[in-house]
Amino acid sequence: MNIRKANTNDRSAILHVHQEAFGDNKGVVISRLVDDLLQDPTAKPGFSLVAMENDNVIGHILFTKVTVKGAGKDLSAQILAPLAVLPGYQNQGVGCQLINTGLDALRKSGIKLVFVLGHPEYYPRCGFTPAGIHGLEAPYPIPAEHADAWMVQELCPGILDAEKGRVECSVSLQRPEHWRE
């Protein structure tokens, strides 16, 4: 398996991966979101990676621009949304490799914080911690029983102690239906 930056020729394979990974109805919604985010100028700069095996896309991760209202103007941040791996390749480390490769590239490009709304048992394996305890609010309220699903990772040491505020996403992701379970 290798990981590389996605290109426009990968679009249909990327959408297929999300459809298959999330299943019937949710897969349609997530695939549509990915397609929207890839075309959304407010999501840029974004960072899209694919995991490849035998010239086939088996996984995809997308990071898009966010702003943190109330934080310093020079705070550069992204959100990981979404991550998908074909069912036959899940539980083999593909997702974590995509996350870590993406985080390394974002760190090198000067991004300071990365957010994710996801499984609180999975994302901490890659260094994410609950964001709310750091004073970083999601675009929409997260119910208390799911508060640990809203997470952040600092790519610049000490930034979590210095910045607080509410995250605003791109137009495509800043919709309430994307912020509920």
Coordinates of N, CA and C in Angstrom, one line a residue:
M1 N 0.8 -1.2 0.0 CA 0.0 0.0 0.0 C 0.9 1.2 0.0
N2 N 0.5 2.2 -0.8 CA 1.1 3.5 -0.7 C 0.1 4.6 -0.5
I3 N 0.5 5.8 0.0 CA -0.4 6.9 0.2 C 0.2 8.0 -0.7
R4 N -0.7 8.7 -1.4 CA -0.3 9.8 -2.2 C -1.4 10.9 -2.2
K5 N -1.1 12.1 -2.7 CA -2.1 13.1 -2.8 C -3.1 12.7 -3.8
A6 N -4.4 13.0 -3.6 CA -5.4 12.7 -4.5 C -5.4 13.7 -5.7
N7 N -5.9 13.2 -6.8 CA -6.0 14.1 -8.0 C -7.4 14.0 -8.6
T8 N -7.7 14.9 -9.6 CA -9.0 14.9 -10.1 C -9.4 13.6 -10.7
N9 N -8.5 12.8 -11.2 CA -8.8 11.5 -11.8 C -9.3 10.5 -10.7
D10 N -9.0 10.8 -9.5 CA -9.4 9.9 -8.4 C -10.9 10.1 -7.9
R11 N -11.5 11.1 -8.3 CA -12.8 11.6 -7.8 C -13.8 10.4 -7.7
S12 N -14.1 9.7 -8.8 CA -15.1 8.7 -8.7 C -14.7 7.5 -7.8
A13 N -13.4 7.2 -7.8 CA -13.0 6.1 -6.9 C -13.1 6.6 -5.4
I14 N -12.8 7.8 -5.1 CA -12.9 8.4 -3.8 C -14.4 8.3 -3.3
L15 N -15.3 8.7 -4.2 CA -16.7 8.7 -3.8 C -17.2 7.3 -3.6
H16 N -16.7 6.3 -4.4 CA -17.0 4.9 -4.2 C -16.5 4.4 -2.9
V17 N -15.3 4.8 -2.5 CA -14.8 4.3 -1.2 C -15.7 4.8 0.0
H18 N -16.1 6.1 -0.1 CA -17.0 6.6 1.0 C -18.3 5.9 1.0
Q19 N -18.9 5.7 -0.2 CA -20.2 5.0 -0.3 C -20.1 3.6 0.3
E20 N -19.0 2.8 0.0 CA -18.9 1.5 0.5 C -18.5 1.4 2.0
A21 N -17.7 2.4 2.4 CA -17.3 2.4 3.8 C -18.4 2.7 4.8
F22 N -19.3 3.6 4.4 CA -20.4 4.0 5.3 C -21.7 3.3 5.0
G23 N -21.8 2.5 3.9 CA -23.0 1.8 3.7 C -24.1 2.6 3.0
D24 N -25.3 2.0 2.8 CA -26.4 2.5 2.0 C -26.7 4.0 2.2
N25 N -27.5 4.4 3.1 CA -28.0 5.8 3.2 C -26.9 6.7 3.6
K26 N -26.2 6.3 4.7 CA -25.1 7.2 5.2 C -24.0 7.4 4.2
G27 N -23.7 6.3 3.4 CA -22.7 6.4 2.4 C -23.1 7.4 1.3
V28 N -24.4 7.5 0.9 CA -24.8 8.4 -0.1 C -24.6 9.9 0.5
V29 N -25.0 10.1 1.7 CA -24.8 11.4 2.3 C -23.3 11.8 2.4
I30 N -22.5 10.9 2.9 CA -21.1 11.2 3.0 C -20.4 11.4 1.6
S31 N -20.8 10.6 0.7 CA -20.2 10.7 -0.7 C -20.6 12.1 -1.3
R32 N -21.8 12.5 -1.1 CA -22.3 13.8 -1.5 C -21.5 14.9 -0.8
L33 N -21.3 14.8 0.5 CA -20.5 15.8 1.2 C -19.1 15.9 0.7
V34 N -18.5 14.7 0.5 CA -17.1 14.7 -0.1 C -17.1 15.5 -1.4
D35 N -18.0 15.1 -2.3 CA -18.1 15.8 -3.6 C -18.2 17.3 -3.5
D36 N -19.1 17.7 -2.6 CA -19.3 19.1 -2.3 C -18.1 19.8 -1.8
L37 N -17.4 19.1 -0.8 CA -16.2 19.7 -0.2 C -15.1 19.9 -1.2
L38 N -14.9 18.9 -2.1 CA -13.9 18.9 -3.1 C -14.1 20.1 -4.1
Q39 N -15.3 20.6 -4.2 CA -15.6 21.7 -5.1 C -15.8 23.0 -4.4
D40 N -15.9 23.0 -3.1 CA -16.2 24.2 -2.3 C -15.0 25.1 -2.1
P41 N -15.1 26.3 -2.7 CA -14.0 27.2 -2.5 C -13.7 27.7 -1.1
T42 N -14.7 27.6 -0.2 CA -14.5 28.0 1.2 C -13.9 26.9 2.0
A43 N -13.7 25.7 1.4 CA -13.0 24.6 2.0 C -11.5 24.6 1.8
K44 N -11.1 25.5 0.9 CA -9.7 25.5 0.5 C -8.9 26.5 1.3
P45 N -7.6 26.3 1.5 CA -7.0 25.1 1.0 C -7.3 23.8 1.7
G46 N -7.5 22.8 1.0 CA -7.8 21.5 1.5 C -6.7 20.6 1.2
F47 N -6.7 19.4 1.8 CA -5.7 18.4 1.6 C -6.3 17.1 1.5
S48 N -6.2 16.4 0.4 CA -6.9 15.1 0.1 C -5.8 14.1 -0.2
L49 N -5.9 12.9 0.5 CA -5.0 11.8 0.3 C -5.7 10.5 0.0
V50 N -5.1 9.7 -0.8 CA -5.7 8.4 -1.1 C -4.7 7.3 -0.7
A51 N -5.2 6.2 -0.2 CA -4.4 5.0 0.0 C -4.6 4.1 -1.2
M52 N -3.5 3.6 -1.8 CA -3.6 2.8 -3.0 C -3.0 1.4 -2.8
E53 N -3.7 0.5 -3.4 CA -3.1 -0.9 -3.5 C -3.4 -1.4 -4.9
N54 N -2.4 -1.9 -5.5 CA -2.5 -2.4 -6.9 C -3.3 -1.4 -7.8
D55 N -2.9 -0.2 -7.8 CA -3.5 0.9 -8.6 C -5.0 1.1 -8.3
N56 N -5.5 0.7 -7.1 CA -6.9 0.9 -6.7 C -6.9 1.7 -5.5
V57 N -7.8 2.7 -5.4 CA -8.0 3.5 -4.2 C -8.8 2.6 -3.2
I58 N -8.1 2.5 -2.0 CA -8.8 1.7 -1.0 C -9.1 2.5 0.2
G59 N -8.6 3.7 0.3 CA -8.9 4.6 1.4 C -8.8 6.1 1.0
H60 N -9.4 7.0 1.7 CA -9.4 8.4 1.4 C -9.5 9.2 2.7
I61 N -8.8 10.3 2.8 CA -9.0 11.2 3.9 C -9.0 12.6 3.3
L62 N -9.8 13.5 3.9 CA -9.9 14.9 3.4 C -9.8 15.8 4.6
F63 N -9.0 16.8 4.5 CA -8.8 17.9 5.5 C -9.2 19.1 4.8
T64 N -10.0 20.0 5.4 CA -10.4 21.3 4.8 C -10.3 22.4 5.8
K65 N -10.2 23.6 5.3 CA -10.0 24.8 6.1 C -11.1 25.1 7.1
V66 N -10.7 25.5 8.3 CA -11.7 26.0 9.2 C -11.1 27.3 9.8
T67 N -12.0 28.1 10.4 CA -11.5 29.3 11.2 C -12.0 29.1 12.6
V68 N -11.3 29.6 13.5 CA -11.7 29.6 14.9 C -12.0 31.0 15.4
K69 N -13.3 31.3 15.4 CA -13.8 32.6 15.8 C -13.4 32.8 17.3
G70 N -12.7 33.9 17.6 CA -12.3 34.2 18.9 C -10.8 34.0 19.1
A71 N -10.2 33.3 18.2 CA -8.8 33.0 18.2 C -8.0 34.0 17.5
G72 N -6.7 34.0 17.6 CA -5.8 34.9 16.9 C -6.0 34.8 15.4
K73 N -5.7 35.9 14.7 CA -5.9 35.9 13.2 C -4.9 35.0 12.5
D74 N -3.8 34.7 13.0 CA -2.8 33.9 12.4 C -2.9 32.4 12.7
L75 N -4.0 32.0 13.3 CA -4.2 30.6 13.7 C -4.7 29.8 12.4
S76 N -3.9 28.9 11.9 CA -4.3 28.1 10.7 C -4.7 26.8 11.2
A77 N -5.9 26.4 10.8 CA -6.6 25.2 11.3 C -7.3 24.5 10.2
Q78 N -7.4 23.2 10.3 CA -8.1 22.3 9.4 C -9.0 21.3 10.2
I79 N -10.0 20.7 9.4 CA -10.8 19.7 10.0 C -10.6 18.4 9.2
L80 N -10.5 17.3 9.8 CA -10.5 16.0 9.2 C -11.9 15.6 9.0
A81 N -12.4 15.5 7.8 CA -13.8 15.1 7.5 C -14.0 14.9 6.0
P82 N -14.2 13.7 5.7 CA -14.2 12.5 6.4 C -13.0 11.6 6.1
L83 N -13.0 10.5 6.7 CA -12.0 9.4 6.5 C -12.8 8.2 6.2
A84 N -12.4 7.4 5.1 CA -13.0 6.2 4.8 C -12.0 5.2 4.2
V85 N -12.3 3.9 4.5 CA -11.5 2.8 4.0 C -12.5 1.7 3.6
L86 N -12.2 1.1 2.4 CA -13.0 0.1 1.9 C -13.2 -1.0 3.0
P87 N -14.4 -1.6 3.1 CA -14.6 -2.6 4.2 C -13.5 -3.7 4.2
G88 N -13.1 -4.2 3.1 CA -12.1 -5.3 3.1 C -10.8 -4.9 3.5
Y89 N -10.5 -3.6 3.7 CA -9.2 -3.2 4.2 C -9.3 -2.5 5.6
Q90 N -10.4 -2.5 6.2 CA -10.6 -1.9 7.5 C -9.9 -2.8 8.6
N91 N -9.5 -2.2 9.7 CA -8.9 -2.9 10.8 C -7.5 -3.4 10.4
Q92 N -6.8 -2.7 9.4 CA -5.5 -3.1 9.0 C -4.5 -2.0 9.1
G93 N -4.9 -0.9 9.7 CA -4.1 0.3 9.9 C -4.1 1.3 8.8
V94 N -4.9 1.1 7.8 CA -5.0 2.0 6.6 C -5.4 3.4 7.1
G95 N -6.5 3.5 7.9 CA -7.0 4.8 8.4 C -5.9 5.5 9.2
C96 N -5.3 4.9 10.1 CA -4.2 5.5 10.9 C -3.1 6.0 10.0
Q97 N -2.7 5.2 9.0 CA -1.6 5.7 8.1 C -2.1 6.9 7.3
L98 N -3.3 6.9 6.9 CA -3.8 8.1 6.2 C -3.8 9.3 7.1
I99 N -4.3 9.1 8.3 CA -4.3 10.3 9.3 C -2.9 10.8 9.6
N100 N -2.0 9.9 9.9 CA -0.6 10.3 10.3 C 0.1 10.9 9.1
T101 N -0.1 10.4 7.9 CA 0.5 11.0 6.7 C 0.0 12.4 6.5
G102 N -1.3 12.6 6.6 CA -2.0 13.9 6.5 C -1.5 14.9 7.5
L103 N -1.5 14.4 8.8 CA -1.0 15.3 9.9 C 0.4 15.8 9.7
D104 N 1.3 14.9 9.2 CA 2.7 15.2 9.0 C 2.8 16.3 7.9
A105 N 2.0 16.1 6.8 CA 2.0 17.1 5.7 C 1.4 18.5 6.2
L106 N 0.4 18.4 7.0 CA -0.2 19.7 7.5 C 0.7 20.4 8.4
R107 N 1.4 19.6 9.3 CA 2.4 20.2 10.2 C 3.5 20.9 9.4
K108 N 4.0 20.3 8.4 CA 5.0 20.9 7.5 C 4.5 22.1 6.8
S109 N 3.2 22.2 6.5 CA 2.7 23.4 5.8 C 2.3 24.5 6.7
G110 N 2.5 24.3 8.0 CA 2.2 25.4 9.0 C 0.9 25.4 9.7
I111 N 0.1 24.4 9.4 CA -1.2 24.2 10.1 C -0.9 24.0 11.6
K112 N -1.7 24.7 12.5 CA -1.4 24.6 13.9 C -2.4 23.7 14.7
L113 N -3.6 23.6 14.2 CA -4.6 22.7 14.9 C -5.4 21.9 13.8
V114 N -5.8 20.7 14.2 CA -6.6 19.9 13.3 C -7.8 19.3 14.2
F115 N -9.0 19.5 13.7 CA -10.2 19.0 14.5 C -10.8 17.8 13.8
V116 N -11.6 17.1 14.6 CA -12.3 16.0 14.0 C -13.5 15.7 14.9
L117 N -14.7 15.4 14.3 CA -15.8 14.9 15.0 C -15.9 13.4 14.6
G118 N -15.5 12.5 15.6 CA -15.5 11.1 15.3 C -15.5 10.2 16.5
H119 N -15.2 9.0 16.2 CA -15.3 8.0 17.3 C -14.2 8.2 18.4
P120 N -14.6 8.4 19.6 CA -13.7 8.7 20.7 C -12.8 7.6 21.1
E121 N -13.1 6.4 20.6 CA -12.2 5.2 20.8 C -11.1 5.1 19.7
Y122 N -11.4 5.7 18.6 CA -10.5 5.5 17.4 C -9.5 6.7 17.3
Y123 N -9.9 7.9 17.2 CA -9.0 9.0 16.9 C -8.0 9.3 18.0
P124 N -8.2 9.0 19.2 CA -7.1 9.2 20.2 C -5.9 8.4 19.9
R125 N -6.0 7.3 19.2 CA -4.9 6.4 18.8 C -3.9 7.2 17.9
C126 N -4.5 8.2 17.3 CA -3.6 9.1 16.4 C -3.3 10.4 17.0
G127 N -3.5 10.6 18.3 CA -3.1 11.8 19.0 C -4.2 12.8 19.2
F128 N -5.5 12.6 18.9 CA -6.5 13.5 19.1 C -7.0 13.5 20.6
T129 N -7.4 14.6 21.1 CA -7.9 14.7 22.5 C -9.2 15.5 22.4
P130 N -10.1 15.4 23.4 CA -11.3 16.2 23.4 C -11.0 17.7 23.3
A131 N -11.8 18.4 22.4 CA -11.5 19.8 22.1 C -12.2 20.7 23.1
G132 N -13.4 20.3 23.6 CA -14.2 21.2 24.4 C -13.5 21.5 25.7
I133 N -12.7 20.6 26.3 CA -12.0 20.9 27.5 C -10.9 22.0 27.3
H134 N -10.6 22.3 26.1 CA -9.6 23.3 25.7 C -10.3 24.6 25.4
G135 N -11.6 24.7 25.5 CA -12.3 25.9 25.1 C -12.5 26.1 23.6
L136 N -12.5 25.0 22.9 CA -12.7 25.0 21.4 C -14.0 24.3 21.1
E137 N -15.0 25.2 20.7 CA -16.3 24.7 20.5 C -16.5 24.3 19.1
A138 N -17.4 23.3 18.9 CA -17.8 22.8 17.6 C -18.7 23.8 16.9
P139 N -18.9 23.7 15.6 CA -19.9 24.7 15.0 C -21.3 24.6 15.5
Y140 N -21.7 23.4 16.0 CA -23.0 23.3 16.6 C -22.8 22.5 17.9
P141 N -23.7 22.8 18.8 CA -23.6 22.1 20.1 C -23.5 20.6 20.0
I142 N -22.6 20.0 20.8 CA -22.4 18.6 20.8 C -23.1 18.1 22.2
P143 N -24.0 17.2 22.1 CA -24.6 16.7 23.4 C -23.6 16.2 24.4
A144 N -23.8 16.5 25.7 CA -22.8 16.1 26.7 C -22.4 14.6 26.6
E145 N -23.3 13.7 26.2 CA -22.9 12.3 26.2 C -22.0 12.0 25.0
H146 N -21.9 12.9 24.1 CA -21.0 12.7 22.9 C -19.8 13.8 22.9
A147 N -19.6 14.5 24.0 CA -18.6 15.5 24.0 C -17.2 15.1 23.6
D148 N -16.9 13.8 24.0 CA -15.6 13.3 23.7 C -15.4 13.0 22.2
A149 N -16.4 13.1 21.4 CA -16.3 12.9 19.9 C -15.8 14.1 19.2
W150 N -15.9 15.3 19.8 CA -15.4 16.5 19.3 C -13.9 16.6 19.7
M151 N -13.0 16.4 18.8 CA -11.5 16.3 19.2 C -10.7 17.3 18.4
V152 N -9.5 17.5 18.9 CA -8.5 18.4 18.3 C -7.1 17.7 18.5
Q153 N -6.2 18.1 17.6 CA -4.8 17.8 17.8 C -4.0 19.0 17.5
E154 N -3.1 19.4 18.4 CA -2.2 20.5 18.1 C -1.0 20.0 17.3
L155 N -0.7 20.8 16.2 CA 0.5 20.4 15.4 C 1.6 21.4 15.7
C156 N 1.3 22.4 16.5 CA 2.3 23.4 17.0 C 2.3 23.4 18.5
P157 N 3.3 22.8 19.2 CA 3.2 22.7 20.7 C 2.9 24.0 21.4
G158 N 2.0 23.9 22.3 CA 1.6 25.0 23.2 C 0.4 25.8 22.6
I159 N -0.1 25.5 21.4 CA -1.2 26.3 20.8 C -2.5 26.0 21.5
L160 N -2.7 24.8 22.1 CA -4.0 24.6 22.8 C -4.1 25.4 24.0
D161 N -3.0 25.8 24.6 CA -3.1 26.7 25.8 C -3.3 28.2 25.4
A162 N -3.1 28.5 24.2 CA -3.1 29.9 23.8 C -4.4 30.3 23.0
E163 N -5.1 29.4 22.4 CA -6.2 29.7 21.6 C -7.5 29.1 22.1
K164 N -8.6 29.9 22.0 CA -10.0 29.4 22.4 C -10.9 30.0 21.3
G165 N -12.1 29.4 21.2 CA -13.1 29.9 20.3 C -14.0 28.9 19.7
R166 N -14.8 29.3 18.7 CA -15.8 28.4 18.1 C -15.3 28.2 16.6
V167 N -15.3 26.9 16.2 CA -14.9 26.5 14.9 C -16.0 26.8 13.9
E168 N -15.6 27.4 12.8 CA -16.5 27.6 11.6 C -15.9 26.9 10.4
C169 N -16.7 26.1 9.8 CA -16.2 25.2 8.7 C -16.6 25.9 7.3
S170 N -16.2 25.2 6.3 CA -16.6 25.6 4.9 C -18.2 25.6 4.8
V171 N -18.7 26.2 3.8 CA -20.1 26.3 3.6 C -20.7 24.9 3.5
S172 N -20.0 23.9 2.8 CA -20.5 22.6 2.7 C -20.6 21.8 4.0
L173 N -19.7 22.1 4.9 CA -19.7 21.3 6.2 C -20.4 22.0 7.3
Q174 N -20.6 23.3 7.1 CA -21.3 24.1 8.2 C -22.8 24.0 8.1
R175 N -23.3 22.8 8.0 CA -24.7 22.5 8.0 C -25.0 21.6 9.2
P176 N -26.1 21.9 9.9 CA -26.5 21.1 11.1 C -26.5 19.6 10.9
E177 N -27.0 19.2 9.8 CA -27.1 17.7 9.6 C -25.8 17.0 9.6
H178 N -24.7 17.7 9.4 CA -23.4 17.0 9.5 C -22.8 17.0 11.0
W179 N -23.6 17.5 11.9 CA -23.1 17.7 13.3 C -24.0 16.9 14.3
R180 N -24.7 15.9 13.8 CA -25.6 15.1 14.6 C -25.3 13.6 14.4
E181 N -25.5 12.8 15.4 CA -25.3 11.4 15.2 C -26.5 10.8 14.6

